[in-house]
Amino acid sequence: KETRSENLKNRPPIVTVMGHVDHGKTSVLDVLRSANVVSGEFGGITQHIGAYQIEHQSNKITFIDTPGHAAFTEMRARGSKLTDVVVLVVAADDGVKPQTIESIKHAKAAKVPIVVAINKCDLPEADPQKIKNQLLEYELIAEDLSGDTLMVEISAKTKKNLDKLVESIVLQAEILDLKTDFDSKATGIVLESKIDVGRGAVATVVVTSGTIKKGDFFVSGLKWGKVRALINDKGQNINEAPPSSPVEILGINGAAKSGDDFIVLDTEKEAKTLSENRAEENKSGGNPLTFATQDSAFADKSIDELNIIVKSDVHGSSEAIKSAINQITHEEVKPKIILSDIGMVTETDVTLAKASNAVLIAFNVKPSKEAKKLAENEKINIVSYNIIYEVLDYIKQKMSGLLSPDVQETVTGTAQILEIFKVSGTGKVAGSKVIEGEISSGSDARVIRDGAIIYTGKISTIFREKNQAKQVSNGQECGITLKDFIDFQKDDTIEAYSVTSTERMI
Ligand code: GDP
């Protein structure tokens, strides 16, 4: 079914809470969840399924239940983006700390907007203004400092301004204009999965588009199944799960992996075939992690930017490299420094490089032992240089790799179809005369009728007086068959051509 714009409706935002340890991430998640549970409501006992949804004045928000940037980055490294908004929790009595900074970097690399929750504002030593000033350095500028980052002063303990936090998330989501087709066949991303005694394989999926229905056939990673039951975050059995909702799914034929895709298909046969094909591809060394099936709203790839991470020894070289890289300009690709920092290459840099598909450059610095090991495991290449122009050459070479090659086409021969005849064992053959150049079997070819191209493919076989021939030249008569095409007619023109592609350089 086609996605038509009138089918598109706003879906709830999906939120990940990040920040430094002990700044109150878990407390914020807990208090938002419990505030949403109507006490005494039947079935209102929340189930921990990896994510939950709240409703505030008819606005829904989905929260991923695992705080911190580790899960977020791991998801991204697998090509799944499952966060629309990051809530950055910063304790007002403690300020910006290393994991605060890392969270900012990860969110920015993923191009996910940040809403700042300045927490613990109930404490006497809380100094929200100081936090806002510290965040300036990371280009998070509060509205009262004439920026546009939404910041809310809250307390998870006294529940102060939690409604304001929710409203800010809703506002941020409105800016993002998260639209999707609710009626299309569903897609989703696996958040968690387990094998449950009694229930079998259970996967928590967050729906990214369309609506998952009971009875749907689906593929998830290398597994497939039929939706036997859908259970929401309140432990209730439901029949349908709309976009952005987290839902437990029963009926999968094995344990899925977190970050796997989830795609609904029309029939059992399609689901089985796709999962078999994937298993086959997986065996033959294909990468099972990159199934390009995510909703475009969640796609996270930009073909025309080369993401770059540079770690260098001193501030001077960091600045020099940054400005030199930014001077590399090209119409179709551009360099994008997602992180330029001083110090050795750490595990975080490697994870970030993997998640952002970035090149990782060590300038006059070495990777830490752990980073080196992780890079080896993750097959991330840490390139070391100590001369700036070598860095630039490397980056230009990498950017060139993103350019589509120059494609040149040359017509090698033309033939006119004189009559159509049948050859037993072969079928319809185009009896033709070469009127220009040469035509070879296996060559790229097209058929032109009244000036319009009606077929593009390949020359299959050439016959010369009932024998197969490799090639025919100008003036010769021959029989021609084309690959997967027999609808040729008298007076059609067959044009054989060759294509050469040359890599372009920046
Ligand atoms: P996380 O490590 O970021 O998940 O932080 P937690 O949610 O576990 O909170 C760390 C500590 O801070 C706990 O002892 C909480 O009780 C406390 N805490 C969290 N929020 C607040 C708050 O708003 N005010 C005060 N005073 N303490 C808080």
Coordinates of C-alpha atoms and ligand atoms in Angstrom, one line a residue:
K1 CA 0.0 0.0 0.0
E2 CA 1.3 3.4 -0.9
T3 CA 2.1 6.0 1.7
R4 CA -0.1 9.0 0.8
S5 CA 0.3 12.2 2.6
E6 CA -3.3 12.3 3.8
N7 CA -2.6 9.0 5.6
L8 CA 0.1 10.6 7.7
K9 CA -0.6 11.5 11.3
N10 CA 1.6 12.7 14.1
R11 CA 3.0 9.9 16.2
P12 CA 4.2 10.2 19.8
P13 CA 7.9 11.1 20.3
I14 CA 10.3 8.4 21.6
V15 CA 12.5 9.7 24.4
T16 CA 15.8 8.5 25.9
V17 CA 17.0 9.9 29.2
M18 CA 20.7 10.5 29.5
G19 CA 23.1 12.2 31.8
H20 CA 25.8 11.7 34.4
V21 CA 25.6 8.9 37.0
D22 CA 23.5 9.8 40.1
H23 CA 22.1 12.9 38.5
G24 CA 18.6 11.4 38.7
K25 CA 17.9 9.6 35.4
T26 CA 16.2 6.6 37.0
S27 CA 14.3 8.8 39.4
V28 CA 13.0 11.0 36.6
L29 CA 11.9 7.9 34.6
D30 CA 10.3 6.4 37.7
V31 CA 8.4 9.4 38.7
L32 CA 7.1 10.1 35.2
R33 CA 5.9 6.5 35.0
S34 CA 4.2 6.4 38.4
A35 CA 2.6 9.8 37.9
N36 CA 0.9 8.3 34.9
V37 CA -0.5 5.3 36.6
V38 CA -4.0 5.8 37.9
S39 CA -4.0 4.2 41.3
G40 CA -6.4 1.4 41.6
E41 CA -6.9 1.2 37.9
F42 CA -7.4 -2.4 36.8
G43 CA -4.3 -3.7 35.1
G44 CA -2.6 -0.5 36.1
I45 CA 0.4 -2.3 37.5
T46 CA 3.3 -1.3 35.2
Q47 CA 5.3 -4.0 33.6
H48 CA 8.9 -3.4 32.8
I49 CA 9.1 -4.2 29.1
G50 CA 12.0 -1.9 28.2
A51 CA 9.9 1.2 27.4
Y52 CA 6.7 2.8 28.6
Q53 CA 4.2 5.3 27.3
I54 CA 2.6 8.2 29.3
E55 CA -0.3 10.3 28.3
H56 CA -0.5 14.0 29.3
Q57 CA -3.5 16.0 28.2
S58 CA -4.0 13.6 25.3
N59 CA -0.3 13.9 24.2
K60 CA 1.5 10.6 24.4
I61 CA 5.2 10.2 24.9
T62 CA 7.2 6.9 24.8
F63 CA 10.1 6.6 27.2
I64 CA 12.9 4.1 26.7
D65 CA 13.4 2.6 30.1
T66 CA 17.2 2.1 29.9
P67 CA 18.8 5.4 30.8
G68 CA 22.2 6.5 29.6
H69 CA 23.9 6.6 26.3
A70 CA 25.3 3.1 26.1
A71 CA 22.1 1.5 24.8
F72 CA 21.4 4.5 22.6
T73 CA 24.8 4.2 21.0
E74 CA 24.7 0.5 20.7
M75 CA 21.3 0.8 18.8
R76 CA 22.8 3.4 16.5
A77 CA 25.8 1.2 15.9
R78 CA 23.4 -1.4 14.6
G79 CA 21.8 1.1 12.3
S80 CA 18.6 1.6 14.3
K81 CA 17.7 5.0 15.6
L82 CA 15.0 4.8 18.2
T83 CA 15.1 8.2 19.8
D84 CA 13.5 11.4 18.7
V85 CA 14.3 13.5 21.7
V86 CA 17.0 13.2 24.4
V87 CA 16.2 14.4 27.9
L88 CA 19.6 15.3 29.4
V89 CA 19.4 15.2 33.2
V90 CA 21.9 17.4 35.0
A91 CA 22.0 17.7 38.8
A92 CA 21.7 21.3 39.8
D93 CA 24.1 20.7 42.8
D94 CA 26.8 19.0 40.7
G95 CA 26.9 20.5 37.2
V96 CA 28.2 19.3 33.9
K97 CA 30.3 16.1 34.4
P98 CA 32.1 13.7 31.9
Q99 CA 29.0 11.6 31.2
T100 CA 27.0 14.8 30.7
I101 CA 29.4 15.7 28.0
E102 CA 29.4 12.3 26.4
S103 CA 25.6 12.3 26.3
I104 CA 25.7 15.6 24.5
K105 CA 28.2 14.3 22.0
H106 CA 26.2 11.2 21.3
A107 CA 22.9 13.1 20.9
K108 CA 24.5 15.6 18.6
A109 CA 26.2 13.0 16.5
A110 CA 22.8 11.3 16.1
K111 CA 21.2 14.7 15.3
V112 CA 18.7 14.2 18.1
P113 CA 17.5 17.4 19.8
I114 CA 18.2 17.7 23.5
V115 CA 15.7 18.9 26.2
V116 CA 17.6 19.7 29.4
A117 CA 16.2 18.7 32.8
I118 CA 18.1 20.5 35.5
N119 CA 17.3 18.1 38.4
K120 CA 17.5 18.3 42.2
C121 CA 16.4 21.9 42.2
D122 CA 14.9 21.1 45.7
L123 CA 18.4 21.1 47.2
P124 CA 19.6 24.3 48.9
E125 CA 22.9 24.2 47.1
A126 CA 21.2 23.9 43.7
D127 CA 22.4 26.5 41.2
P128 CA 20.4 26.1 37.9
Q129 CA 21.9 29.3 36.5
K130 CA 25.4 27.9 36.9
I131 CA 24.3 24.8 34.9
K132 CA 22.9 26.9 32.1
N133 CA 26.2 28.8 31.9
Q134 CA 28.2 25.6 31.8
L135 CA 26.1 24.2 29.0
L136 CA 26.8 27.3 26.9
E137 CA 30.2 25.7 26.1
Y138 CA 28.4 22.8 24.5
E139 CA 26.1 25.0 22.4
L140 CA 23.1 24.2 24.5
I141 CA 21.8 27.7 25.1
A142 CA 18.8 28.2 27.3
E143 CA 15.9 30.4 26.1
D144 CA 16.6 33.0 28.9
L145 CA 20.1 33.3 27.4
S146 CA 18.5 33.9 24.0
G147 CA 19.1 30.4 22.7
D148 CA 16.6 27.8 21.7
T149 CA 17.3 24.8 23.9
L150 CA 14.4 23.9 26.1
M151 CA 15.6 23.7 29.8
V152 CA 13.4 22.9 32.7
E153 CA 14.3 23.2 36.4
I154 CA 12.8 20.2 38.1
S155 CA 13.0 18.0 41.1
A156 CA 12.3 14.3 40.8
K157 CA 12.0 14.2 44.5
T158 CA 9.4 16.9 45.1
K159 CA 7.9 16.4 41.5
K160 CA 8.4 20.1 40.9
N161 CA 7.9 21.1 37.2
L162 CA 7.6 17.5 35.9
D163 CA 4.5 18.7 33.9
K164 CA 6.7 21.4 32.5
L165 CA 9.3 18.8 31.4
V166 CA 6.6 16.8 29.7
E167 CA 5.2 19.9 28.0
S168 CA 8.7 20.7 26.8
I169 CA 9.1 17.3 25.3
V170 CA 5.7 17.7 23.6
L171 CA 6.8 21.0 22.2
Q172 CA 10.1 19.7 20.9
A173 CA 8.2 16.8 19.3
E174 CA 5.9 19.3 17.6
I175 CA 8.9 21.1 16.1
L176 CA 10.1 17.8 14.8
D177 CA 6.7 17.1 13.1
L178 CA 6.9 13.3 13.5
K179 CA 4.4 12.1 11.0
T180 CA 3.9 8.5 9.9
D181 CA 1.3 6.4 8.2
F182 CA -0.8 4.6 10.9
D183 CA -2.5 2.3 8.4
S184 CA 0.4 0.9 6.6
K185 CA 2.0 -2.5 7.3
A186 CA 4.0 -2.1 10.5
T187 CA 7.7 -1.8 11.0
G188 CA 9.5 -1.6 14.3
I189 CA 12.7 -2.1 16.2
V190 CA 13.4 -4.7 18.8
L191 CA 14.3 -3.2 22.1
E192 CA 14.6 -6.3 24.3
S193 CA 14.1 -10.0 23.9
K194 CA 14.0 -13.0 26.2
I195 CA 12.8 -16.6 26.4
D196 CA 10.1 -16.8 29.0
V197 CA 9.2 -20.0 30.7
G198 CA 5.6 -20.7 29.7
R199 CA 5.4 -17.9 27.1
G200 CA 8.3 -18.8 24.9
A201 CA 10.2 -16.2 23.0
V202 CA 9.1 -12.7 23.8
A203 CA 10.3 -9.6 22.1
T204 CA 9.6 -6.0 23.1
V205 CA 9.2 -4.0 19.9
V206 CA 8.7 -0.3 19.5
V207 CA 6.6 0.4 16.5
T208 CA 8.1 2.9 14.1
S209 CA 5.4 3.0 11.4
G210 CA 2.1 1.4 10.7
T211 CA 0.2 -0.6 13.2
I212 CA 1.1 -4.1 14.4
K213 CA -2.0 -6.3 14.6
K214 CA -2.7 -9.7 16.2
G215 CA -2.2 -12.4 13.5
D216 CA 0.3 -10.4 11.5
F217 CA 3.2 -12.3 9.9
F218 CA 6.6 -10.8 10.4
V219 CA 10.3 -11.0 10.1
S220 CA 12.6 -9.8 12.8
G221 CA 16.4 -10.1 12.2
L222 CA 16.9 -13.7 11.2
K223 CA 13.7 -14.9 12.8
W224 CA 10.1 -14.8 11.7
G225 CA 6.7 -15.5 13.2
K226 CA 3.0 -14.7 13.5
V227 CA 1.9 -12.3 16.2
R228 CA 0.1 -14.5 18.7
A229 CA -0.4 -11.9 21.4
L230 CA 0.4 -8.2 22.0
I231 CA 0.9 -7.0 25.5
N232 CA 1.4 -3.4 26.4
D233 CA 3.5 -1.7 29.1
K234 CA 0.6 -2.0 31.6
G235 CA 0.4 -5.8 31.2
Q236 CA -2.8 -5.7 29.1
N237 CA -3.5 -7.8 26.1
I238 CA -4.2 -5.6 23.2
N239 CA -5.2 -6.2 19.6
E240 CA -3.3 -3.4 17.9
A241 CA -0.1 -1.5 18.5
P242 CA 0.1 1.9 16.8
P243 CA 3.2 3.9 15.9
S244 CA 5.7 4.7 18.7
S245 CA 4.0 2.3 21.1
P246 CA 6.2 -0.3 23.0
V247 CA 4.7 -3.7 22.9
E248 CA 5.6 -7.2 23.9
I249 CA 5.1 -9.7 21.1
L250 CA 4.6 -13.4 21.4
G251 CA 4.9 -15.7 18.5
I252 CA 8.4 -15.3 17.2
N253 CA 10.3 -18.5 16.3
G254 CA 13.3 -17.8 18.5
A255 CA 15.1 -15.0 20.4
A256 CA 15.4 -11.8 18.5
K257 CA 18.3 -9.4 19.2
S258 CA 17.9 -5.9 20.5
G259 CA 18.3 -3.5 17.5
D260 CA 16.9 -6.0 15.1
D261 CA 14.3 -4.7 12.7
F262 CA 10.7 -5.9 12.7
I263 CA 8.7 -6.0 9.5
V264 CA 5.2 -7.1 8.9
L265 CA 4.6 -9.0 5.6
D266 CA 1.5 -10.0 3.8
T267 CA 1.8 -13.8 4.0
E268 CA 3.4 -16.5 6.0
K269 CA 5.3 -17.5 2.9
E270 CA 6.8 -14.1 2.4
A271 CA 7.9 -14.0 6.0
K272 CA 9.4 -17.4 5.9
T273 CA 11.2 -16.7 2.6
L274 CA 12.6 -13.4 3.8
S275 CA 13.9 -14.9 7.0
E276 CA 15.4 -17.9 5.1
N277 CA 17.1 -15.5 2.6
R278 CA 18.5 -13.5 5.5
A279 CA 19.8 -16.6 7.2
E280 CA 21.5 -17.7 3.9
E281 CA 23.0 -14.2 3.4
N282 CA 24.2 -14.3 7.0
K283 CA 25.9 -17.7 6.5
S284 CA 27.7 -16.4 3.4
G285 CA 29.2 -13.6 5.4
G286 CA 26.6 -10.9 4.7
N287 CA 26.1 -8.4 7.4
P288 CA 22.8 -9.3 9.2
L289 CA 22.9 -6.1 11.1
T290 CA 22.2 -3.7 8.3
F291 CA 18.8 -4.5 7.0
A292 CA 17.8 -1.3 5.2
T293 CA 14.2 -1.5 6.1
Q294 CA 13.7 1.3 8.7
D295 CA 11.0 3.9 8.3
S296 CA 12.6 6.9 6.6
A297 CA 11.6 9.0 9.6
F298 CA 14.1 6.9 11.5
A299 CA 16.8 6.7 8.9
D300 CA 20.0 8.0 10.1
K301 CA 22.3 8.1 7.1
S302 CA 23.5 11.0 5.1
I303 CA 25.4 10.0 2.0
D304 CA 26.9 13.4 1.3
E305 CA 28.8 13.9 4.6
L306 CA 31.9 12.3 5.8
N307 CA 31.8 12.1 9.6
I308 CA 35.1 12.7 11.2
I309 CA 36.4 12.3 14.7
V310 CA 39.8 13.8 15.4
K311 CA 41.8 13.3 18.6
S312 CA 45.0 15.3 18.9
D313 CA 47.8 16.1 21.3
V314 CA 47.4 19.8 21.8
H315 CA 44.8 22.5 21.4
G316 CA 46.9 24.1 18.6
S317 CA 46.9 21.1 16.4
S318 CA 43.3 20.4 17.1
E319 CA 42.4 23.9 15.9
A320 CA 44.7 23.7 12.9
I321 CA 43.3 20.4 11.7
K322 CA 39.7 21.5 12.3
S323 CA 40.1 24.7 10.2
A324 CA 42.1 22.8 7.4
I325 CA 39.4 20.1 7.2
N326 CA 36.6 22.7 7.0
Q327 CA 38.3 24.3 4.0
I328 CA 37.8 21.1 2.0
T329 CA 34.8 21.9 -0.1
H330 CA 33.0 20.0 -2.8
E331 CA 29.5 20.3 -4.3
E332 CA 28.4 16.7 -3.5
V333 CA 30.2 15.7 -0.3
K334 CA 31.4 17.6 2.7
P335 CA 33.5 16.8 5.7
K336 CA 31.7 16.9 9.0
I337 CA 33.8 17.0 12.2
I338 CA 31.5 15.4 14.8
L339 CA 34.2 15.5 17.5
S340 CA 37.5 17.2 17.8
D341 CA 39.1 16.8 21.1
I342 CA 42.4 16.6 22.9
G343 CA 43.8 13.4 24.5
M344 CA 44.2 9.8 23.6
V345 CA 41.6 7.8 21.6
T346 CA 39.2 6.2 24.1
E347 CA 36.6 3.5 23.9
T348 CA 33.9 6.2 23.7
D349 CA 35.5 7.6 20.6
V350 CA 35.5 4.1 19.0
T351 CA 31.9 3.5 19.8
L352 CA 31.0 7.0 18.5
A353 CA 32.9 6.3 15.3
K354 CA 31.1 3.0 14.8
A355 CA 27.7 4.5 15.6
S356 CA 28.2 7.5 13.3
N357 CA 30.1 5.6 10.6
A358 CA 32.9 8.1 11.1
V359 CA 36.6 8.0 10.3
L360 CA 38.7 8.1 13.5
I361 CA 41.9 10.0 13.3
A362 CA 44.6 10.0 16.0
F363 CA 46.9 13.0 15.5
N364 CA 50.1 12.6 17.5
V365 CA 48.2 10.5 20.1
K366 CA 47.8 6.8 20.7
P367 CA 44.6 4.9 21.4
S368 CA 44.2 3.5 24.9
K369 CA 44.7 -0.3 25.3
E370 CA 40.9 -0.8 25.7
A371 CA 40.1 1.5 22.7
K372 CA 42.6 -0.5 20.6
K373 CA 41.0 -3.7 21.5
L374 CA 37.5 -2.5 21.0
A375 CA 38.5 -1.0 17.6
E376 CA 39.9 -4.4 16.6
N377 CA 36.7 -6.2 17.6
E378 CA 34.4 -3.6 16.0
K379 CA 36.6 -3.4 12.9
I380 CA 37.1 0.3 13.3
N381 CA 40.2 1.7 11.7
I382 CA 42.0 4.2 13.9
V383 CA 44.4 6.0 11.5
S384 CA 47.4 7.7 13.0
Y385 CA 49.2 10.7 11.6
N386 CA 51.6 13.4 12.7
I387 CA 51.5 15.6 9.6
I388 CA 48.4 17.7 8.9
Y389 CA 48.5 17.5 5.1
E390 CA 48.6 13.7 5.4
V391 CA 45.4 13.9 7.4
L392 CA 43.9 16.1 4.7
D393 CA 44.9 13.6 1.9
Y394 CA 43.3 10.8 3.8
I395 CA 40.1 12.7 4.3
K396 CA 40.0 13.7 0.6
Q397 CA 40.5 10.1 -0.3
K398 CA 37.7 9.0 2.0
M399 CA 35.4 11.8 0.6
S400 CA 36.2 10.7 -2.9
G401 CA 34.9 7.3 -1.9
L402 CA 31.5 8.8 -1.3
L403 CA 31.2 10.3 -4.8
S404 CA 29.3 8.3 -7.3
P405 CA 31.7 7.4 -10.2
D406 CA 31.7 9.1 -13.6
V407 CA 29.7 6.9 -15.9
Q408 CA 30.5 7.1 -19.7
E409 CA 28.4 5.2 -22.2
T410 CA 29.5 4.4 -25.7
V411 CA 27.2 2.8 -28.3
T412 CA 29.2 0.0 -29.9
G413 CA 26.8 -1.3 -32.4
T414 CA 23.3 -0.9 -33.9
A415 CA 21.1 -3.5 -35.6
Q416 CA 17.7 -3.3 -37.3
I417 CA 15.2 -6.0 -36.8
L418 CA 14.0 -7.3 -40.2
E419 CA 11.8 -10.2 -39.2
I420 CA 10.9 -12.3 -36.2
F421 CA 11.3 -16.1 -36.3
K422 CA 11.2 -19.0 -34.0
V423 CA 14.1 -21.4 -33.3
S424 CA 13.2 -24.7 -31.6
G425 CA 14.7 -24.8 -28.2
T426 CA 15.3 -21.1 -28.1
G427 CA 12.0 -19.5 -28.9
K428 CA 11.6 -16.1 -30.5
V429 CA 14.6 -14.7 -32.3
A430 CA 15.0 -11.2 -33.8
G431 CA 16.3 -11.6 -37.3
S432 CA 18.4 -8.5 -37.7
K433 CA 21.0 -6.7 -39.8
V434 CA 23.9 -4.9 -38.2
I435 CA 23.9 -1.4 -39.6
E436 CA 26.7 0.1 -37.6
G437 CA 29.6 -1.1 -35.4
E438 CA 29.7 -4.5 -33.8
I439 CA 27.4 -6.4 -31.5
S440 CA 28.7 -9.0 -29.0
S441 CA 26.8 -11.6 -27.0
G442 CA 26.6 -10.6 -23.3
S443 CA 26.9 -6.9 -24.2
D444 CA 24.6 -4.3 -22.6
A445 CA 21.7 -3.5 -24.9
R446 CA 18.4 -1.7 -25.4
V447 CA 15.6 -1.9 -27.8
I448 CA 14.2 1.3 -29.3
R449 CA 10.8 1.5 -31.0
D450 CA 9.6 4.8 -32.5
G451 CA 12.3 6.7 -30.7
A452 CA 11.4 5.3 -27.3
I453 CA 13.5 2.8 -25.2
I454 CA 11.2 -0.2 -24.6
Y455 CA 13.8 -2.5 -23.1
T456 CA 17.2 -2.2 -21.3
G457 CA 19.2 -5.3 -20.6
K458 CA 21.7 -7.6 -22.3
I459 CA 22.2 -9.4 -25.6
S460 CA 21.7 -13.1 -24.7
T461 CA 22.7 -15.0 -27.9
I462 CA 23.7 -14.3 -31.4
F463 CA 23.1 -16.7 -34.3
R464 CA 24.9 -16.8 -37.6
E465 CA 23.3 -19.3 -39.9
K466 CA 22.0 -21.5 -37.1
N467 CA 25.3 -21.5 -35.2
Q468 CA 26.0 -19.4 -32.2
A469 CA 28.4 -16.6 -32.7
K470 CA 30.3 -14.3 -30.3
Q471 CA 30.1 -11.2 -32.4
V472 CA 28.6 -9.8 -35.6
S473 CA 29.8 -6.7 -37.5
N474 CA 28.4 -4.0 -39.7
G475 CA 26.6 -5.4 -42.7
Q476 CA 26.1 -8.9 -41.4
E477 CA 22.7 -10.5 -40.8
C478 CA 22.1 -12.5 -37.7
G479 CA 19.6 -13.7 -35.1
I480 CA 19.6 -12.0 -31.8
T481 CA 17.9 -13.0 -28.5
L482 CA 17.7 -10.7 -25.5
K483 CA 17.8 -11.5 -21.8
D484 CA 14.3 -11.8 -20.4
F485 CA 12.7 -10.0 -23.4
I486 CA 10.8 -11.4 -26.4
D487 CA 8.4 -8.6 -27.3
F488 CA 10.5 -7.2 -30.0
Q489 CA 8.9 -6.4 -33.4
K490 CA 10.0 -5.8 -37.0
D491 CA 11.7 -2.4 -37.4
D492 CA 12.8 -2.1 -33.8
T493 CA 16.4 -1.0 -33.3
I494 CA 18.7 -3.0 -31.1
E495 CA 21.5 -0.8 -29.7
A496 CA 24.5 -2.4 -28.0
Y497 CA 26.6 -0.2 -25.7
S498 CA 29.4 -0.3 -23.2
V499 CA 29.6 1.5 -19.9
T500 CA 32.9 2.6 -18.3
S501 CA 32.9 4.1 -14.9
T502 CA 35.8 6.1 -13.5
E503 CA 36.3 6.9 -9.9
R504 CA 36.2 10.6 -9.2
M505 CA 38.7 12.3 -6.9
I506 CA 38.4 15.4 -4.9
Ligands
GDP1 P1 20.9 7.9 38.0 O1 22.2 7.3 38.3 O2 21.1 9.1 37.1 O3 19.8 7.0 37.4 O4 20.3 8.6 39.3 P2 19.2 8.1 40.3 O5 17.9 8.3 39.8 O6 19.6 6.7 40.8 O7 19.4 9.1 41.5 C1 20.6 9.2 42.2 C2 20.4 9.8 43.6 O8 19.9 11.1 43.5 C3 19.4 8.9 44.4 O9 19.8 8.8 45.7 C4 18.1 9.8 44.3 O10 17.3 9.6 45.4 C5 18.7 11.2 44.3 N1 17.8 12.1 43.5 C6 17.2 11.9 42.3 N2 16.5 13.0 42.0 C7 16.5 13.9 43.0 C8 16.0 15.2 43.3 O11 15.3 15.8 42.5 N3 16.3 15.8 44.5 C9 17.1 15.1 45.4 N4 17.3 15.8 46.5 N5 17.6 13.9 45.2 C10 17.4 13.3 44.0

